[in-house]
């Protein structure tokens, strides 16, 4: 008998949940309350950087819980300073603000951009955002998001966003031509929810240059693609550029909610006391999780691992699925990969779980893999062995009538 009811009578009906409840995990494997094992190729949506029950992370968090979980931002939190110093060094930026989630990090970025404008006399600042972007579900971040399904029912949207297509310099110039109110360009280096859509290296460099020429902030949402997932700390680093503002969250605390917005010299002093804040942000438990996550990633060489195992996984997917009728693209970098099919394949999420594999389908037709960064090549082979037959069977069914 199922231990989990399909309906949740007392939680709001915000998710179409699978009838599974996870009980515990070890490395890249998790078990549900019925004892069934799953290979975790989703990592709680790019969150469980170190997998589950990591032998170095768990004792550190236990130690922290026993000392102090939360103080508050009326006082100094030593690990805030430690995590900020580490992050800004890895990013080549200067200052950090801590919060708890991705949308909060993006809210902070939007506020920074608006105040950047106001500080130089622009009363109605506007921010360039992108088609198919995902920045969160608060009213401002859903307005920046490029997906009508996320926005529908919550209008009026926040004004001050101008939307352009990805990787199209001419479109960006056209959309901003002669507009003195532009203050920032805001995008994900690799769109996650939008379907694993990368910005091209050349485009990233051109936008950086345009932002310099026009005195706009370059704001890069690395909430999903950052924290080592592509094989560099932050995905935009493949282009050798630096943003002015960078929101982070998801993988930063390896499961403990931690968000941050990092800023470089042009944005670091915009916020002054009273301009921004949050109760939970930067609390001792969250900061310890961030500090330890990065320390363990460095000790265990997880950037190289993500790059190598991700390359291995992508090559295997290309070998097994590339060129099949109905597979339109295989893309992404490191351990952020997407297999795009020619039609809606949302059904694959449940079928994969049935077969002992946790994945997600995003943008309706992209199978998304975001495994923990500790995954080995052998485990990646297991992911392929479980996924490929499911995709092939799905393709063989053809489009439903
Ligand atoms: C998940 C995500 C967010 C929102 O993060 P939450 O923690 O769910 O608020 C924002 N931007 C990107 C790119 C994301 O993937």
Tab-separated table of C-alpha atoms and ligand atoms in Angstrom:
chain	number	residue	atom	x	y	z
A	1	UNK	CA	0.000	0.000	0.000
A	2	UNK	CA	1.246	3.466	-0.817
A	3	UNK	CA	2.415	5.342	2.244
A	4	UNK	CA	1.950	8.629	0.453
A	5	UNK	CA	-1.425	9.949	-0.565
A	6	UNK	CA	-1.731	11.482	-4.014
A	7	UNK	CA	-3.621	14.464	-2.620
A	8	UNK	CA	-2.297	16.771	0.092
A	9	UNK	CA	-5.308	17.993	2.040
A	10	UNK	CA	-3.541	20.652	4.080
A	11	UNK	CA	-0.689	21.975	1.952
A	12	UNK	CA	-1.595	24.431	-0.794
A	13	UNK	CA	-2.004	22.926	-4.195
A	14	UNK	CA	1.116	24.531	-5.689
A	15	UNK	CA	2.922	21.476	-7.047
A	16	UNK	CA	1.933	18.523	-9.184
A	17	UNK	CA	3.816	16.127	-6.932
A	18	UNK	CA	4.892	12.586	-7.711
A	19	UNK	CA	3.494	10.074	-5.191
A	20	UNK	CA	6.888	9.647	-3.550
A	21	UNK	CA	8.304	10.788	-0.207
A	22	UNK	CA	12.057	10.563	0.223
A	23	UNK	CA	13.307	9.374	3.553
A	24	UNK	CA	17.113	9.485	3.386
A	25	UNK	CA	20.069	9.505	1.052
A	26	UNK	CA	23.685	8.535	0.674
A	27	UNK	CA	25.908	10.102	-1.981
A	28	UNK	CA	23.946	10.247	-5.251
A	29	UNK	CA	21.320	7.757	-4.035
A	30	UNK	CA	18.108	8.362	-2.115
A	31	UNK	CA	15.493	6.025	-0.679
A	32	UNK	CA	11.786	6.646	-0.284
A	33	UNK	CA	9.711	5.800	2.762
A	34	UNK	CA	8.884	2.408	1.209
A	35	UNK	CA	12.563	1.546	0.844
A	36	UNK	CA	12.742	1.989	-2.934
A	37	UNK	CA	16.127	3.280	-4.178
A	38	UNK	CA	16.594	6.100	-6.680
A	39	UNK	CA	19.617	7.495	-8.447
A	40	UNK	CA	19.468	11.255	-7.901
A	41	UNK	CA	20.166	13.098	-11.168
A	42	UNK	CA	18.273	16.212	-10.054
A	43	UNK	CA	19.865	17.090	-6.691
A	44	UNK	CA	16.716	18.795	-5.428
A	45	UNK	CA	16.887	21.092	-8.495
A	46	UNK	CA	20.619	21.830	-8.437
A	47	UNK	CA	20.683	22.209	-4.658
A	48	UNK	CA	22.393	19.125	-3.183
A	49	UNK	CA	25.859	20.006	-4.459
A	50	UNK	CA	27.555	17.446	-2.198
A	51	UNK	CA	24.881	14.791	-2.606
A	52	UNK	CA	23.315	13.325	0.511
A	53	UNK	CA	24.745	12.622	3.963
A	54	UNK	CA	28.179	13.924	3.011
A	55	UNK	CA	30.693	12.701	5.630
A	56	UNK	CA	32.316	16.140	5.987
A	57	UNK	CA	29.246	18.356	5.708
A	58	UNK	CA	27.004	16.549	8.171
A	59	UNK	CA	29.317	16.749	11.217
A	60	UNK	CA	30.041	20.420	10.475
A	61	UNK	CA	26.321	21.227	10.403
A	62	UNK	CA	25.718	19.183	13.562
A	63	UNK	CA	28.486	21.124	15.268
A	64	UNK	CA	26.916	24.415	14.149
A	65	UNK	CA	23.378	23.468	15.183
A	66	UNK	CA	24.650	22.697	18.675
A	67	UNK	CA	26.439	26.082	18.904
A	68	UNK	CA	24.002	28.596	17.425
A	69	UNK	CA	21.487	28.307	14.583
A	70	UNK	CA	20.295	31.879	14.250
A	71	UNK	CA	21.447	35.137	15.790
A	72	UNK	CA	20.363	38.095	13.663
A	73	UNK	CA	21.817	40.884	11.614
A	74	UNK	CA	21.895	43.283	14.592
A	75	UNK	CA	25.178	41.522	15.392
A	76	UNK	CA	28.222	40.434	13.446
A	77	UNK	CA	28.137	36.876	12.101
A	78	UNK	CA	31.776	35.811	11.646
A	79	UNK	CA	30.970	33.169	9.018
A	80	UNK	CA	29.194	35.848	6.918
A	81	UNK	CA	32.482	37.655	6.591
A	82	UNK	CA	34.272	34.373	5.885
A	83	UNK	CA	31.791	33.257	3.200
A	84	UNK	CA	31.668	36.721	1.636
A	85	UNK	CA	35.482	36.853	1.408
A	86	UNK	CA	35.602	33.420	-0.218
A	87	UNK	CA	32.809	34.125	-2.698
A	88	UNK	CA	34.092	37.510	-3.822
A	89	UNK	CA	37.533	36.039	-4.330
A	90	UNK	CA	36.144	33.187	-6.452
A	91	UNK	CA	34.054	35.658	-8.454
A	92	UNK	CA	36.589	38.485	-8.721
A	93	UNK	CA	34.032	40.832	-7.140
A	94	UNK	CA	34.112	42.836	-3.917
A	95	UNK	CA	31.049	42.522	-1.646
A	96	UNK	CA	28.208	40.160	-0.771
A	97	UNK	CA	24.710	40.455	0.687
A	98	UNK	CA	23.180	37.264	2.088
A	99	UNK	CA	19.592	36.089	1.885
A	100	UNK	CA	17.952	32.677	1.811
A	101	UNK	CA	16.597	31.967	-1.684
A	102	UNK	CA	17.139	32.641	-5.361
A	103	UNK	CA	14.235	35.004	-5.771
A	104	UNK	CA	15.469	37.081	-2.855
A	105	UNK	CA	18.907	37.315	-4.420
A	106	UNK	CA	17.267	38.473	-7.655
A	107	UNK	CA	15.035	40.962	-5.813
A	108	UNK	CA	18.180	42.435	-4.318
A	109	UNK	CA	19.724	42.649	-7.791
A	110	UNK	CA	16.644	44.419	-9.180
A	111	UNK	CA	16.682	46.860	-6.270
A	112	UNK	CA	20.398	47.495	-6.834
A	113	UNK	CA	19.741	48.275	-10.486
A	114	UNK	CA	16.883	50.630	-9.707
A	115	UNK	CA	18.835	52.510	-7.061
A	116	UNK	CA	21.866	52.635	-9.365
A	117	UNK	CA	19.556	54.482	-11.751
A	118	UNK	CA	18.033	56.770	-9.137
A	119	UNK	CA	21.495	57.651	-7.809
A	120	UNK	CA	22.350	59.045	-11.241
A	121	UNK	CA	19.058	60.849	-11.734
A	122	UNK	CA	17.040	58.262	-13.657
A	123	UNK	CA	13.565	58.393	-12.109
A	124	UNK	CA	12.070	55.457	-14.053
A	125	UNK	CA	14.861	52.934	-14.493
A	126	UNK	CA	14.415	50.020	-16.920
A	127	UNK	CA	16.146	46.632	-16.954
A	128	UNK	CA	16.726	44.453	-20.008
A	129	UNK	CA	15.565	40.850	-19.451
A	130	UNK	CA	15.290	37.815	-21.733
A	131	UNK	CA	12.776	35.537	-23.398
A	132	UNK	CA	12.347	32.256	-21.485
A	133	UNK	CA	14.216	33.615	-18.465
A	134	UNK	CA	13.356	32.414	-14.973
A	135	UNK	CA	14.194	34.643	-12.023
A	136	UNK	CA	11.701	33.561	-9.345
A	137	UNK	CA	8.115	33.902	-8.211
A	138	UNK	CA	7.900	37.106	-6.201
A	139	UNK	CA	5.980	39.851	-7.974
A	140	UNK	CA	9.133	41.617	-9.219
A	141	UNK	CA	11.023	38.449	-10.175
A	142	UNK	CA	8.030	36.891	-11.944
A	143	UNK	CA	7.749	40.134	-13.891
A	144	UNK	CA	11.391	39.707	-14.946
A	145	UNK	CA	10.699	36.066	-15.822
A	146	UNK	CA	9.986	35.359	-19.504
A	147	UNK	CA	7.217	32.814	-19.104
A	148	UNK	CA	3.532	33.746	-19.243
A	149	UNK	CA	2.564	30.653	-17.235
A	150	UNK	CA	4.527	32.038	-14.286
A	151	UNK	CA	2.915	35.480	-14.668
A	152	UNK	CA	-0.693	34.591	-15.469
A	153	UNK	CA	-3.139	35.576	-12.750
A	154	UNK	CA	-0.702	37.861	-10.946
A	155	UNK	CA	-0.955	40.951	-13.111
A	156	UNK	CA	-0.408	43.852	-12.978
A	157	UNK	CA	3.245	43.037	-13.465
A	158	UNK	CA	6.011	45.243	-12.141
A	159	UNK	CA	6.990	47.734	-14.830
A	160	UNK	CA	10.469	48.637	-15.945
A	161	UNK	CA	11.493	45.465	-17.784
A	162	UNK	CA	12.313	45.299	-21.496
A	163	UNK	CA	12.461	41.817	-23.038
A	164	UNK	CA	14.842	40.647	-25.763
A	165	UNK	CA	15.753	37.286	-27.375
A	166	UNK	CA	18.912	35.382	-26.373
A	167	UNK	CA	22.202	35.730	-28.184
A	168	UNK	CA	20.982	38.498	-30.496
A	169	UNK	CA	23.149	41.607	-30.231
A	170	UNK	CA	21.226	43.473	-32.920
A	171	UNK	CA	17.946	42.912	-31.052
A	172	UNK	CA	19.495	44.146	-27.793
A	173	UNK	CA	20.762	47.321	-29.469
A	174	UNK	CA	17.454	47.909	-31.228
A	175	UNK	CA	15.410	47.437	-28.045
A	176	UNK	CA	17.538	49.905	-26.079
A	177	UNK	CA	18.251	52.421	-28.871
A	178	UNK	CA	18.086	55.983	-27.592
A	179	UNK	CA	16.499	54.931	-24.279
A	180	UNK	CA	18.186	56.898	-21.469
A	181	UNK	CA	16.356	54.917	-18.760
A	182	UNK	CA	18.188	51.609	-19.217
A	183	UNK	CA	20.208	50.769	-16.109
A	184	UNK	CA	21.024	47.066	-16.378
A	185	UNK	CA	21.062	43.900	-18.461
A	186	UNK	CA	19.947	40.830	-16.512
A	187	UNK	CA	20.165	37.166	-17.583
A	188	UNK	CA	21.141	33.606	-16.681
A	189	UNK	CA	24.379	32.407	-18.315
A	190	UNK	CA	22.571	29.129	-18.999
A	191	UNK	CA	18.802	29.347	-18.646
A	192	UNK	CA	17.672	26.520	-16.375
A	193	UNK	CA	13.875	26.497	-16.139
A	194	UNK	CA	13.715	27.879	-19.687
A	195	UNK	CA	15.170	24.640	-21.077
A	196	UNK	CA	19.006	24.642	-20.641
A	197	UNK	CA	19.607	27.513	-23.055
A	198	UNK	CA	23.189	28.837	-22.958
A	199	UNK	CA	24.300	32.360	-23.763
A	200	UNK	CA	27.091	32.208	-26.315
A	201	UNK	CA	30.610	33.167	-25.202
A	202	UNK	CA	30.895	35.854	-27.854
A	203	UNK	CA	27.525	37.333	-26.890
A	204	UNK	CA	28.526	37.447	-23.206
A	205	UNK	CA	31.658	39.413	-24.122
A	206	UNK	CA	29.732	41.795	-26.352
A	207	UNK	CA	27.124	42.496	-23.674
A	208	UNK	CA	29.883	43.130	-21.136
A	209	UNK	CA	31.389	45.664	-23.512
A	210	UNK	CA	28.047	47.322	-24.236
A	211	UNK	CA	27.345	47.652	-20.495
A	212	UNK	CA	30.739	49.329	-20.047
A	213	UNK	CA	30.136	51.733	-22.913
A	214	UNK	CA	26.662	52.712	-21.727
A	215	UNK	CA	27.229	52.623	-17.971
A	216	UNK	CA	24.718	49.799	-17.414
A	217	UNK	CA	25.073	47.113	-14.763
A	218	UNK	CA	25.663	43.609	-16.061
A	219	UNK	CA	23.655	41.364	-13.716
A	220	UNK	CA	24.067	37.609	-14.151
A	221	UNK	CA	21.678	35.230	-12.421
A	222	UNK	CA	23.860	32.232	-11.537
A	223	UNK	CA	21.315	30.763	-9.129
A	224	UNK	CA	21.105	27.489	-11.089
A	225	UNK	CA	24.174	27.396	-13.364
A	226	UNK	CA	26.634	28.712	-10.757
A	227	UNK	CA	28.462	27.084	-7.837
A	228	UNK	CA	30.646	24.801	-9.916
A	229	UNK	CA	27.945	23.074	-11.908
A	230	UNK	CA	29.490	23.778	-15.319
A	231	UNK	CA	33.076	23.139	-14.199
A	232	UNK	CA	33.905	26.728	-13.276
A	233	UNK	CA	32.664	28.396	-10.119
A	234	UNK	CA	30.337	30.558	-12.192
A	235	UNK	CA	29.236	29.712	-15.727
A	236	UNK	CA	29.973	33.185	-17.147
A	237	UNK	CA	33.645	32.659	-16.249
A	238	UNK	CA	33.933	30.498	-19.373
A	239	UNK	CA	33.713	33.804	-21.279
A	240	UNK	CA	36.410	35.441	-19.152
A	241	UNK	CA	34.067	38.260	-18.108
A	242	UNK	CA	32.872	39.543	-14.738
A	243	UNK	CA	29.374	40.776	-13.931
A	244	UNK	CA	28.657	43.821	-11.776
A	245	UNK	CA	25.965	41.973	-9.847
A	246	UNK	CA	25.560	38.210	-9.397
A	247	UNK	CA	22.681	36.492	-7.580
A	248	UNK	CA	23.404	32.995	-6.215
A	249	UNK	CA	21.422	30.423	-4.237
A	250	UNK	CA	20.455	26.764	-4.941
A	251	UNK	CA	23.782	24.859	-4.670
A	252	UNK	CA	25.464	27.370	-2.369
A	253	UNK	CA	24.399	25.690	0.885
A	254	UNK	CA	24.250	22.116	-0.375
A	255	UNK	CA	20.662	21.836	0.893
A	256	UNK	CA	20.536	24.493	3.599
A	257	UNK	CA	18.724	27.566	2.226
A	258	UNK	CA	21.410	30.132	1.387
A	259	UNK	CA	21.178	32.960	-1.129
A	260	UNK	CA	23.601	35.739	-1.924
A	261	UNK	CA	24.006	38.649	-4.236
A	262	UNK	CA	27.599	39.538	-5.044
A	263	UNK	CA	28.629	42.925	-6.361
A	264	UNK	CA	31.674	44.423	-8.019
A	265	UNK	CA	32.992	47.981	-7.594
A	266	UNK	CA	30.195	49.641	-9.571
A	267	UNK	CA	27.440	48.124	-7.436
A	268	UNK	CA	29.003	47.373	-4.055
A	269	UNK	CA	28.178	50.718	-2.425
A	270	UNK	CA	24.682	51.260	-3.790
A	271	UNK	CA	22.912	49.867	-0.717
A	272	UNK	CA	23.322	51.928	2.434
A	273	UNK	CA	21.950	51.172	5.913
A	274	UNK	CA	18.162	50.955	5.725
A	275	UNK	CA	17.994	50.149	2.013
A	276	UNK	CA	17.742	46.376	2.252
A	277	UNK	CA	17.583	43.527	4.714
A	278	UNK	CA	16.179	40.146	5.672
A	279	UNK	CA	15.701	38.352	8.977
A	280	UNK	CA	17.034	34.907	8.084
A	281	UNK	CA	19.675	35.985	5.565
A	282	UNK	CA	23.234	35.187	6.565
A	283	UNK	CA	22.350	33.341	9.743
A	284	UNK	CA	25.064	31.234	11.395
A	285	UNK	CA	23.731	27.854	10.214
A	286	UNK	CA	23.299	29.044	6.618
A	287	UNK	CA	26.748	30.628	6.556
A	288	UNK	CA	28.400	27.538	7.978
A	289	UNK	CA	26.700	25.499	5.245
A	290	UNK	CA	28.081	27.860	2.598
A	291	UNK	CA	31.586	27.935	4.040
A	292	UNK	CA	31.758	24.142	4.355
A	293	UNK	CA	30.205	23.506	0.934
A	294	UNK	CA	32.917	25.555	-0.769
A	295	UNK	CA	35.707	24.123	1.394
A	296	UNK	CA	34.634	20.555	0.598
A	297	UNK	CA	34.203	21.358	-3.100
A	298	UNK	CA	37.787	22.628	-3.152
A	299	UNK	CA	39.192	19.711	-1.147
A	300	UNK	CA	37.493	17.171	-3.381
A	301	UNK	CA	38.132	18.897	-6.716
A	302	UNK	CA	34.439	19.012	-7.553
A	303	UNK	CA	34.758	21.635	-10.300
A	304	UNK	CA	37.016	19.316	-12.279
A	305	UNK	CA	34.731	16.443	-11.422
A	306	UNK	CA	31.639	18.284	-12.672
A	307	UNK	CA	33.426	19.133	-15.896
A	308	UNK	CA	34.813	15.646	-16.486
A	309	UNK	CA	31.772	13.603	-15.420
A	310	UNK	CA	29.464	16.050	-17.192
A	311	UNK	CA	31.462	15.646	-20.402
A	312	UNK	CA	31.327	11.869	-20.003
A	313	UNK	CA	27.564	11.964	-19.411
A	314	UNK	CA	26.906	14.264	-22.349
A	315	UNK	CA	29.034	12.126	-24.677
A	316	UNK	CA	27.131	9.011	-23.592
A	317	UNK	CA	23.780	10.729	-24.170
A	318	UNK	CA	24.940	11.888	-27.588
A	319	UNK	CA	26.098	8.386	-28.445
A	320	UNK	CA	22.848	6.752	-27.318
A	321	UNK	CA	20.256	9.360	-28.253
A	322	UNK	CA	21.878	11.855	-30.627
A	323	UNK	CA	20.453	11.700	-34.120
A	324	UNK	CA	17.390	9.657	-33.128
A	325	UNK	CA	14.155	10.774	-34.749
A	326	UNK	CA	12.392	12.907	-32.125
A	327	UNK	CA	15.561	14.022	-30.284
A	328	UNK	CA	16.146	17.597	-31.411
A	329	UNK	CA	19.142	18.619	-29.298
A	330	UNK	CA	21.471	17.602	-26.475
A	331	UNK	CA	23.016	20.615	-24.794
A	332	UNK	CA	24.474	22.143	-21.669
A	333	UNK	CA	27.779	21.971	-19.913
A	334	UNK	CA	29.233	20.084	-16.981
A	335	UNK	CA	26.486	18.648	-14.820
A	336	UNK	CA	23.770	20.888	-16.258
A	337	UNK	CA	22.474	19.004	-19.283
A	338	UNK	CA	19.304	18.942	-21.334
A	339	UNK	CA	17.965	16.476	-23.885
A	340	UNK	CA	15.390	18.251	-26.012
A	341	UNK	CA	12.672	16.169	-27.640
A	342	UNK	CA	10.406	17.212	-30.489
A	343	UNK	CA	7.290	17.031	-28.335
A	344	UNK	CA	6.064	17.434	-24.764
A	345	UNK	CA	7.697	14.778	-22.612
A	346	UNK	CA	6.535	15.790	-19.112
A	347	UNK	CA	5.416	12.175	-18.615
A	348	UNK	CA	9.061	11.113	-18.429
A	349	UNK	CA	9.522	12.574	-14.927
A	350	UNK	CA	7.156	10.003	-13.389
A	351	UNK	CA	8.351	7.157	-15.605
A	352	UNK	CA	11.969	7.840	-14.648
A	353	UNK	CA	11.067	7.840	-10.956
A	354	UNK	CA	9.294	4.530	-11.493
A	355	UNK	CA	12.536	3.224	-13.009
A	356	UNK	CA	14.559	4.530	-10.045
A	357	UNK	CA	15.890	7.747	-11.541
A	358	UNK	CA	15.178	11.313	-10.394
A	359	UNK	CA	15.208	13.873	-13.210
A	360	UNK	CA	12.948	16.709	-14.290
A	361	UNK	CA	11.409	17.854	-17.526
A	362	UNK	CA	11.521	21.584	-18.063
A	363	UNK	CA	10.058	23.877	-20.728
A	364	UNK	CA	7.702	20.920	-21.519
A	365	UNK	CA	10.113	19.065	-23.812
A	366	UNK	CA	13.594	19.140	-22.255
A	367	UNK	CA	14.785	16.304	-20.026
A	368	UNK	CA	16.969	18.067	-17.484
A	369	UNK	CA	19.843	16.500	-15.574
A	370	UNK	CA	21.335	18.366	-12.592
A	371	UNK	CA	23.086	15.696	-10.524
A	372	UNK	CA	25.119	16.312	-7.375
A	373	UNK	CA	28.665	17.409	-8.260
A	374	UNK	CA	30.105	14.343	-6.503
A	375	UNK	CA	28.734	11.993	-9.178
A	376	UNK	CA	31.301	9.541	-10.607
A	377	UNK	CA	31.579	8.351	-14.217
A	378	UNK	CA	30.260	4.935	-13.173
A	379	UNK	CA	27.215	6.557	-11.599
A	380	UNK	CA	26.755	8.694	-14.716
A	381	UNK	CA	26.753	5.469	-16.735
A	382	UNK	CA	23.972	4.204	-14.481
A	383	UNK	CA	21.978	7.381	-15.173
A	384	UNK	CA	22.349	6.729	-18.896
A	385	UNK	CA	21.424	3.059	-18.500
A	386	UNK	CA	18.215	3.983	-16.699
A	387	UNK	CA	17.281	6.990	-18.847
A	388	UNK	CA	17.987	5.853	-22.398
A	389	UNK	CA	15.462	2.962	-22.560
A	390	UNK	CA	12.764	5.277	-21.198
A	391	UNK	CA	13.448	7.937	-23.811
A	392	UNK	CA	13.579	5.358	-26.599
A	393	UNK	CA	10.282	3.795	-25.498
A	394	UNK	CA	8.729	7.263	-25.314
A	395	UNK	CA	9.936	8.124	-28.817
A	396	UNK	CA	8.593	4.824	-30.150
A	397	UNK	CA	5.104	5.699	-28.898
A	398	UNK	CA	4.977	8.663	-31.256
A	399	UNK	CA	2.846	11.714	-30.627
A	400	UNK	CA	-0.433	10.980	-28.852
A	401	UNK	CA	-3.441	11.291	-31.180
B	1	LIG	C1	15.489	28.530	-9.073
B	1	LIG	C2	15.883	29.800	-9.681
B	1	LIG	C3	15.509	31.035	-9.120
B	1	LIG	C4	14.601	31.127	-7.931
B	1	LIG	O1	15.155	30.560	-6.786
B	1	LIG	P1	14.218	30.253	-5.526
B	1	LIG	O2	15.185	29.807	-4.478
B	1	LIG	O3	13.261	29.183	-5.944
B	1	LIG	O4	13.531	31.502	-5.169
B	1	LIG	C5	15.983	32.176	-9.702
B	1	LIG	N1	16.780	32.139	-10.791
B	1	LIG	C6	17.158	30.979	-11.358
B	1	LIG	C7	18.060	31.005	-12.536
B	1	LIG	C8	16.714	29.771	-10.844
B	1	LIG	O5	17.059	28.629	-11.423
